Coordinates of C-alpha atoms in Angstrom, one line a residue:
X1 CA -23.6 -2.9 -4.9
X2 CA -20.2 -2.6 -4.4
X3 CA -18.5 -5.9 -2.4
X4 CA -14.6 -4.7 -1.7
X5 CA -13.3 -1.4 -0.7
X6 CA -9.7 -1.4 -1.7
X7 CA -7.1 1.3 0.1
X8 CA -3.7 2.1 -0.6
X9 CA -2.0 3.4 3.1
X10 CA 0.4 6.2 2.9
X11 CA -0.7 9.1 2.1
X12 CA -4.3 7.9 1.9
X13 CA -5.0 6.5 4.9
X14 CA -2.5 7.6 6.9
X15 CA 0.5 10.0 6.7
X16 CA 4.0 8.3 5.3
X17 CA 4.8 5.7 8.4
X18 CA 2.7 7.2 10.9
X19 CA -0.6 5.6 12.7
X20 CA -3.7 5.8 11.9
X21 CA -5.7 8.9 14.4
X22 CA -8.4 8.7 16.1
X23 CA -11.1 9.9 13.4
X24 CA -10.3 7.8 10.9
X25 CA -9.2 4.6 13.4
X26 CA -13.4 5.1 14.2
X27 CA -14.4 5.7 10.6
X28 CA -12.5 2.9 9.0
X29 CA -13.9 0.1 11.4
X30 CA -17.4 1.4 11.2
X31 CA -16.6 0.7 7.3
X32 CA -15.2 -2.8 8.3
X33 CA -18.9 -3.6 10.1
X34 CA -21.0 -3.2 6.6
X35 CA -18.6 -4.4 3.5
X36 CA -15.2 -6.3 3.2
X37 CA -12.1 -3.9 3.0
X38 CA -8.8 -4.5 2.0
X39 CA -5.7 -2.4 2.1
X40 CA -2.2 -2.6 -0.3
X41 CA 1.1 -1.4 0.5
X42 CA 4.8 -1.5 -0.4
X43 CA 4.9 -1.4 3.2
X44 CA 5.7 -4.6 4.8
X45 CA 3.8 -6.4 7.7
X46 CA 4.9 -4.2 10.4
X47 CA 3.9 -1.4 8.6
X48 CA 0.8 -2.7 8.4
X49 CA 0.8 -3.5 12.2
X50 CA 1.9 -0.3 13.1
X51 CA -0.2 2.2 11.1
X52 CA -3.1 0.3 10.8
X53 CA -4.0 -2.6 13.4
X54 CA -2.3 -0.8 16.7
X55 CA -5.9 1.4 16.7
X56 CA -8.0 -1.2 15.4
X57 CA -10.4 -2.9 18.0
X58 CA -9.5 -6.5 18.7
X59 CA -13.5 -8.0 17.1
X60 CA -14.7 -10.4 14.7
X61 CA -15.0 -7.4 12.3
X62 CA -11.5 -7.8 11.5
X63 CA -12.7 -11.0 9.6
X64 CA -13.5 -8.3 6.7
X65 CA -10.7 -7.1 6.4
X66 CA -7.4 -8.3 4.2
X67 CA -4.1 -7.0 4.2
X68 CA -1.9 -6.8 1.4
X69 CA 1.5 -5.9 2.4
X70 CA 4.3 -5.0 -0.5
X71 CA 1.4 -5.1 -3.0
X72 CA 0.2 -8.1 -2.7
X73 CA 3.2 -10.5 -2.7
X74 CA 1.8 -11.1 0.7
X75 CA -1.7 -11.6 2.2
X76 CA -2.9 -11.6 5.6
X77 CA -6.0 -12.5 7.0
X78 CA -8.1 -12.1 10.1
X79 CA -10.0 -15.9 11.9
X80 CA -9.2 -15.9 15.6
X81 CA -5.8 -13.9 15.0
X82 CA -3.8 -12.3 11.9
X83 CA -2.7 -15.6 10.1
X84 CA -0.5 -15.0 6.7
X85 CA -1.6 -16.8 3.7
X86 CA 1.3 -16.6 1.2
X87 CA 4.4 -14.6 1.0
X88 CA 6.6 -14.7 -3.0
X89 CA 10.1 -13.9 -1.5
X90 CA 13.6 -13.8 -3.3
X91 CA 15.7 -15.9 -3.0
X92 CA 19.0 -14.9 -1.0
X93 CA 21.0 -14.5 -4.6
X94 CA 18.2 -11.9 -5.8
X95 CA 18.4 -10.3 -2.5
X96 CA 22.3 -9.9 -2.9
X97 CA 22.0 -8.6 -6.2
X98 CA 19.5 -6.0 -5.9
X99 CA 21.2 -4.9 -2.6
X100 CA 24.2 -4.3 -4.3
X101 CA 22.8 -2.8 -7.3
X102 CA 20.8 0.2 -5.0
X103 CA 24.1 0.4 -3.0
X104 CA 26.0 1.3 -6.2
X105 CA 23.3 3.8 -7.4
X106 CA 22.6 5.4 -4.1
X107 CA 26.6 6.5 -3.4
X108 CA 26.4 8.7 -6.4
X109 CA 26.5 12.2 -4.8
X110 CA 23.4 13.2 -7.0
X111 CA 21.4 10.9 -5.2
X112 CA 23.4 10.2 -1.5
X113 CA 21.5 12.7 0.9
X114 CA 23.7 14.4 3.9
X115 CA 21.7 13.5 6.5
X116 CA 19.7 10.3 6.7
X117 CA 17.1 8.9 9.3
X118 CA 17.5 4.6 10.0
X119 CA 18.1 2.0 7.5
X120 CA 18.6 3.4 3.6
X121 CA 17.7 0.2 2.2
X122 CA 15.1 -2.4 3.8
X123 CA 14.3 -6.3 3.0
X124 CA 11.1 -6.7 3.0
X125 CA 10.9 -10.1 1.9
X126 CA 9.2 -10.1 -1.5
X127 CA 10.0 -6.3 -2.0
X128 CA 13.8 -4.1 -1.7
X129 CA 13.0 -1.1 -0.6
X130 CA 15.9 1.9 -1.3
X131 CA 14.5 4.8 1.3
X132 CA 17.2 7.7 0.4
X133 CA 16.7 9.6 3.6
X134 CA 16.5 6.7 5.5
X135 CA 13.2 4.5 6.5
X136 CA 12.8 7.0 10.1
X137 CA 13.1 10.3 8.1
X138 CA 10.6 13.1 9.1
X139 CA 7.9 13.5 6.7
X140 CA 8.6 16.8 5.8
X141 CA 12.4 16.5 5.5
X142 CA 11.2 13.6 2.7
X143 CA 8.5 15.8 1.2
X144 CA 11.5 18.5 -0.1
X145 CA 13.6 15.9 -1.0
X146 CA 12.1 15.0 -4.6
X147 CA 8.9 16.6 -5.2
X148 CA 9.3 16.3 -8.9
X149 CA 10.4 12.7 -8.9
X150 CA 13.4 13.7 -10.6
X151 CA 16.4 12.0 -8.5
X152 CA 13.8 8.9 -8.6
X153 CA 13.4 9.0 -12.4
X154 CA 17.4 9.2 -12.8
X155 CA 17.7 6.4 -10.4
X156 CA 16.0 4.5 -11.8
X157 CA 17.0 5.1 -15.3
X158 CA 20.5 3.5 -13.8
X159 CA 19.1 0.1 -12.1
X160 CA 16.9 -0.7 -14.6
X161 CA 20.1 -2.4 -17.0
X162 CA 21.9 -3.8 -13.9
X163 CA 18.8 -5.0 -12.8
X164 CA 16.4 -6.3 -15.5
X165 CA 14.9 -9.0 -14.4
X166 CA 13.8 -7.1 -11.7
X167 CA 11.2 -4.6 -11.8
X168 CA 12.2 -1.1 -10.5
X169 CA 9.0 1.7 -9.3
X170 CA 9.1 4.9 -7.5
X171 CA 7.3 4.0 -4.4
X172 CA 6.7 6.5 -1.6
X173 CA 7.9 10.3 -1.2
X174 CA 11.7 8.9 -0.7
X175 CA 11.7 5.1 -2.2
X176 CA 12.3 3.0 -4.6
X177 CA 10.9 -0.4 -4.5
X178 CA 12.2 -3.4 -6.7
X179 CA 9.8 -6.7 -6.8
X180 CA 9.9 -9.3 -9.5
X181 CA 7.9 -8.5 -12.9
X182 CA 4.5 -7.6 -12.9
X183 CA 4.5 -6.6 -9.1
X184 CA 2.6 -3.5 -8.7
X185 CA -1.2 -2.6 -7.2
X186 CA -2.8 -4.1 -9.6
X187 CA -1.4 -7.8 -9.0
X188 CA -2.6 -6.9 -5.8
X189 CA -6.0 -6.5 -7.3
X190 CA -5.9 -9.8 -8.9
X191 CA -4.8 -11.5 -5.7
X192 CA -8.0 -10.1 -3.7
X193 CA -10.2 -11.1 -7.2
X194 CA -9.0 -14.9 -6.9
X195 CA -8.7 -15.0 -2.9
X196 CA -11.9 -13.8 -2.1
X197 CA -13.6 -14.1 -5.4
X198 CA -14.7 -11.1 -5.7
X199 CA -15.3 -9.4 -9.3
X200 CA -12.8 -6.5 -10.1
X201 CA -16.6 -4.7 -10.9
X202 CA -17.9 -4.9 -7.2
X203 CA -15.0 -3.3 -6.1
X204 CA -13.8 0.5 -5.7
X205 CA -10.0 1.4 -4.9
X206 CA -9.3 4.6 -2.8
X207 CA -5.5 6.3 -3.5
X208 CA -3.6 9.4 -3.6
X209 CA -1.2 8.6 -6.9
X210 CA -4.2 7.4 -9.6
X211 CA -2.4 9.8 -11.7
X212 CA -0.4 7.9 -14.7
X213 CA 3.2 7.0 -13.3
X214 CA 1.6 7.1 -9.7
X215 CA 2.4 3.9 -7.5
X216 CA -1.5 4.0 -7.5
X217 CA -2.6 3.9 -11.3
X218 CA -2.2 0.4 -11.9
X219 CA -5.2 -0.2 -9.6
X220 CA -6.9 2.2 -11.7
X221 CA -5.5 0.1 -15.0
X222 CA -6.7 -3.3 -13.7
X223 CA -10.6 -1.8 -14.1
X224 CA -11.1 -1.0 -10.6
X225 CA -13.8 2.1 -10.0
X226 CA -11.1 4.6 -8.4
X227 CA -11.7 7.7 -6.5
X228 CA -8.5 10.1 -6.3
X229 CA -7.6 11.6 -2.9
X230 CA -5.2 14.1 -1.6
X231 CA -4.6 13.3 1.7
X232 CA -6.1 10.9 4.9
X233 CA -8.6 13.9 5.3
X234 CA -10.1 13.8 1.9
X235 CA -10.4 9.7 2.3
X236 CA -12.4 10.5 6.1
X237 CA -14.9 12.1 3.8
X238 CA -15.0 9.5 1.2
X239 CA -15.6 6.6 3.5
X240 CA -18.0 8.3 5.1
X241 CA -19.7 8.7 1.9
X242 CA -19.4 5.1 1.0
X243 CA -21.1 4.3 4.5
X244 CA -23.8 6.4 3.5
X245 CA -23.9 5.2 0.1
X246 CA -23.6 1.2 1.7
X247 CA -26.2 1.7 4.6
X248 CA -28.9 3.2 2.1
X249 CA -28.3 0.4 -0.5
X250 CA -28.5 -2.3 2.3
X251 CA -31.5 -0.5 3.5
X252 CA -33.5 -0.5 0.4
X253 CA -32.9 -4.2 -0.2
X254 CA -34.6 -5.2 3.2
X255 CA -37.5 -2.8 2.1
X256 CA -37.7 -4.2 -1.2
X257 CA -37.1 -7.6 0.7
X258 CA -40.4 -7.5 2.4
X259 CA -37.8 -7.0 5.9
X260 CA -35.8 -10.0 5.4

């Protein structure tokens, strides 16, 4: 039986920056009540707060659930409140370089957008985040902007020699996110393996980029079972499958159990 259900958060759980609704606020803490869940981000902790924990009930079921935000260079955990139980942040020189580096790439009038929504590029700590349209922009203003990952692709064809000890990744619909080496869902994966020592085989990673190139795949690399979604709808359906799957599992263990 599976012992960690692993979710990625935009476009999976929820749309890009927006709240969880009411179905899947319900469906996703009726998850939390049977099996440990954990979800991983680019996003940073207010992210997390924002589109996951502001419908979230305030209960001890919270103790099963991990947060990962910018995949897994930080880790949050649930006792009597959200306590934060590492964070791998730059140092102030990387910061400045990598700042400058997006700045230089993202005036070329290729990539520089006419209108943009809120901060273009955001310091999340252990992850630089370059948003073109801005980190507010409406979703479907950010959906037209790149939907082939072209601009992306020749961005980041130009940071990867002024930044290489960096890693560079397309993140969301809009972003690009630079971390040190090795900084993608899978470390994330590794960091729920060795925190709560839990096998990469007993778990099962939910995402809608599994595809090769998508922020998502390296999940699917690392050896985690991974089930390919489109949208928050399609990952309703799936947890409520898992639930299903969990509750008849759990049920046929008492049985066999003699009732324990």
């Amino acid at each position: 039986m599976k012992k960690l259900i692993v979710f990625d958060l935009d476009g999976t759980l929820a749309e890009s920056k927006a709240s969880f609704d009411a179905e899947m606020a319900t469906l996703f803490f009726a998850l939390l009540s049977i099996v440990k869940v954990a979800v991983i981000s680019g996003g940073d902790w207010p992210q997390f707060e924002k589109q996951v924990l502001s419908n979230l009930p305030d209960d001890e079921h919270l103790k099963n659930l991990s947060l990962l935000p910018t995949c897994g260079t930080k880790f949050y955990q649930y006792e009597t409140d959200w306590k934060r139980i590492y964070a791998e942040d730059f140092t102030s020189e990387e910061k400045e370089k990598i700042v400058r580096s997006l700045r230089q790439v993202g005036e070329d009038p290729e990539f520089k957008a006419e209108k943009v929504w809120g901060e273009v590029i955001e310091d999340r700590g252990s992850q630089i985040t370059y948003s073109a349209l801005g980190q507010q922009a409406p979703l479907e203003d950010k959906r037209k902007w790149d939907l082939d990952f072209t601009k992306r692709k020749k961005m980041k064809a130009l940071l990867d020699p002024l930044i290489p000890e960096f890693s560079v990744r397309l993140g969301g619909m809009t972003s690009i996110d630079v971390t040190k080496p090795g900084i993608d869902k899978a470390y994330g994966i590794g960091k729920l393996r060795d925190t709560l020592g839990i096998a990469i085989r007993e778990m099962i990673f939910v995402g809608d980029a599994l595809f090769p190139g998508g922020n998502d795949y390296p999940a699917k690399e690392a050896g985690v079972l991974s089930i390919q979604v489109q949208n928050p709808h399609e990952t309703k359906r799936v947890i409520e499958a898992i639930i299903a799957c969990l509750d008849d599992n759990q049920g046929t263990e008492l049985r066999e159990g003699g009732g324990r």
